[in-house]
Amino acid sequence: MNPSEDTVNRILNYSKALSVMNTKIGKVDNFLN
């Protein structure tokens, strides 16, 4: 069972838009969109 091309593109675009920064208070997730 293989994922569709649309599903793969959504996952890749999500991972490109997500940025995780390490700070003194812990990890902070930022969405770049």
Short mmCIF file of the N, C-alpha and C atoms (twelve columns), coordinates in Angstrom:
data_MODEL
# 
_entry.id   MODEL 
# 
loop_
_atom_site.group_PDB 
_atom_site.id 
_atom_site.type_symbol 
_atom_site.label_atom_id 
_atom_site.label_alt_id 
_atom_site.label_comp_id 
_atom_site.label_asym_id 
_atom_site.label_seq_id 
_atom_site.Cartn_x 
_atom_site.Cartn_y 
_atom_site.Cartn_z 
_atom_site.pdbx_PDB_model_num 
ATOM 1  N N  . MET A 1  0.850  -1.184 0.000  1 
ATOM 2  C CA . MET A 1  0.000  0.000  0.000  1 
ATOM 3  C C  . MET A 1  0.894  1.245  0.000  1 
ATOM 4  N N  . ASN A 2  0.875  1.992  -1.077 1 
ATOM 5  C CA . ASN A 2  1.701  3.188  -1.215 1 
ATOM 6  C C  . ASN A 2  0.853  4.448  -1.053 1 
ATOM 7  N N  . PRO A 3  1.416  5.492  -0.430 1 
ATOM 8  C CA . PRO A 3  0.673  6.748  -0.306 1 
ATOM 9  C C  . PRO A 3  0.560  7.438  -1.665 1 
ATOM 10 N N  . SER A 4  -0.489 8.232  -1.809 1 
ATOM 11 C CA . SER A 4  -0.656 8.953  -3.064 1 
ATOM 12 C C  . SER A 4  0.335  10.112 -3.138 1 
ATOM 13 N N  . GLU A 5  0.542  10.609 -4.326 1 
ATOM 14 C CA . GLU A 5  1.476  11.715 -4.516 1 
ATOM 15 C C  . GLU A 5  1.010  12.951 -3.749 1 
ATOM 16 N N  . ASP A 6  -0.289 13.164 -3.688 1 
ATOM 17 C CA . ASP A 6  -0.849 14.304 -2.953 1 
ATOM 18 C C  . ASP A 6  -0.508 14.216 -1.465 1 
ATOM 19 N N  . THR A 7  -0.601 13.023 -0.898 1 
ATOM 20 C CA . THR A 7  -0.282 12.834 0.519  1 
ATOM 21 C C  . THR A 7  1.189  13.115 0.784  1 
ATOM 22 N N  . VAL A 8  2.048  12.636 -0.070 1 
ATOM 23 C CA . VAL A 8  3.489  12.858 0.089  1 
ATOM 24 C C  . VAL A 8  3.798  14.350 0.007  1 
ATOM 25 N N  . ASN A 9  3.192  15.054 -0.941 1 
ATOM 26 C CA . ASN A 9  3.428  16.490 -1.092 1 
ATOM 27 C C  . ASN A 9  2.964  17.265 0.134  1 
ATOM 28 N N  . ARG A 10 1.836  16.887 0.714  1 
ATOM 29 C CA . ARG A 10 1.348  17.562 1.919  1 
ATOM 30 C C  . ARG A 10 2.316  17.383 3.080  1 
ATOM 31 N N  . ILE A 11 2.830  16.187 3.249  1 
ATOM 32 C CA . ILE A 11 3.771  15.924 4.344  1 
ATOM 33 C C  . ILE A 11 5.064  16.711 4.135  1 
ATOM 34 N N  . LEU A 12 5.566  16.732 2.908  1 
ATOM 35 C CA . LEU A 12 6.798  17.472 2.628  1 
ATOM 36 C C  . LEU A 12 6.607  18.969 2.823  1 
ATOM 37 N N  . ASN A 13 5.478  19.505 2.382  1 
ATOM 38 C CA . ASN A 13 5.220  20.931 2.555  1 
ATOM 39 C C  . ASN A 13 5.063  21.278 4.027  1 
ATOM 40 N N  . TYR A 14 4.450  20.405 4.802  1 
ATOM 41 C CA . TYR A 14 4.317  20.629 6.241  1 
ATOM 42 C C  . TYR A 14 5.684  20.656 6.908  1 
ATOM 43 N N  . SER A 15 6.556  19.733 6.534  1 
ATOM 44 C CA . SER A 15 7.873  19.685 7.160  1 
ATOM 45 C C  . SER A 15 8.720  20.892 6.765  1 
ATOM 46 N N  . LYS A 16 8.506  21.443 5.579  1 
ATOM 47 C CA . LYS A 16 9.223  22.644 5.157  1 
ATOM 48 C C  . LYS A 16 8.739  23.865 5.925  1 
ATOM 49 N N  . ALA A 17 7.459  23.890 6.309  1 
ATOM 50 C CA . ALA A 17 6.868  25.047 6.973  1 
ATOM 51 C C  . ALA A 17 7.123  25.032 8.476  1 
ATOM 52 N N  . LEU A 18 7.580  23.923 9.018  1 
ATOM 53 C CA . LEU A 18 7.767  23.808 10.458 1 
ATOM 54 C C  . LEU A 18 9.227  24.047 10.827 1 
ATOM 55 N N  . SER A 19 9.423  24.920 11.807 1 
ATOM 56 C CA . SER A 19 10.767 25.217 12.287 1 
ATOM 57 C C  . SER A 19 10.783 25.029 13.797 1 
ATOM 58 N N  . VAL A 20 11.738 24.265 14.307 1 
ATOM 59 C CA . VAL A 20 11.852 24.024 15.739 1 
ATOM 60 C C  . VAL A 20 13.133 24.682 16.229 1 
ATOM 61 N N  . MET A 21 12.992 25.565 17.222 1 
ATOM 62 C CA . MET A 21 14.150 26.267 17.767 1 
ATOM 63 C C  . MET A 21 14.352 25.851 19.218 1 
ATOM 64 N N  . ASN A 22 15.594 25.643 19.591 1 
ATOM 65 C CA . ASN A 22 15.924 25.364 20.987 1 
ATOM 66 C C  . ASN A 22 16.199 26.683 21.696 1 
ATOM 67 N N  . THR A 23 15.503 26.917 22.801 1 
ATOM 68 C CA . THR A 23 15.688 28.141 23.582 1 
ATOM 69 C C  . THR A 23 15.992 27.764 25.024 1 
ATOM 70 N N  . LYS A 24 16.226 28.774 25.845 1 
ATOM 71 C CA . LYS A 24 16.503 28.521 27.256 1 
ATOM 72 C C  . LYS A 24 15.316 27.878 27.965 1 
ATOM 73 N N  . ILE A 25 14.106 28.190 27.503 1 
ATOM 74 C CA . ILE A 25 12.909 27.646 28.157 1 
ATOM 75 C C  . ILE A 25 12.465 26.316 27.554 1 
ATOM 76 N N  . GLY A 26 13.135 25.858 26.491 1 
ATOM 77 C CA . GLY A 26 12.779 24.595 25.854 1 
ATOM 78 C C  . GLY A 26 12.662 24.751 24.353 1 
ATOM 79 N N  . LYS A 27 12.000 23.805 23.743 1 
ATOM 80 C CA . LYS A 27 11.840 23.831 22.282 1 
ATOM 81 C C  . LYS A 27 10.603 24.638 21.922 1 
ATOM 82 N N  . VAL A 28 10.739 25.459 20.869 1 
ATOM 83 C CA . VAL A 28 9.648  26.283 20.376 1 
ATOM 84 C C  . VAL A 28 9.391  25.906 18.932 1 
ATOM 85 N N  . ASP A 29 8.118  25.592 18.613 1 
ATOM 86 C CA . ASP A 29 7.724  25.244 17.240 1 
ATOM 87 C C  . ASP A 29 7.179  26.490 16.555 1 
ATOM 88 N N  . ASN A 30 7.677  26.788 15.365 1 
ATOM 89 C CA . ASN A 30 7.204  27.926 14.577 1 
ATOM 90 C C  . ASN A 30 6.728  27.439 13.231 1 
ATOM 91 N N  . PHE A 31 5.588  27.981 12.774 1 
ATOM 92 C CA . PHE A 31 5.116  27.721 11.426 1 
ATOM 93 C C  . PHE A 31 5.481  28.909 10.561 1 
ATOM 94 N N  . LEU A 32 6.158  28.660 9.458  1 
ATOM 95 C CA . LEU A 32 6.713  29.716 8.628  1 
ATOM 96 C C  . LEU A 32 5.726  30.220 7.584  1 
ATOM 97 N N  . ASN A 33 4.504  29.734 7.575  1 
ATOM 98 C CA . ASN A 33 3.510  30.186 6.587  1 
ATOM 99 C C  . ASN A 33 2.767  31.375 7.117  1 
# 
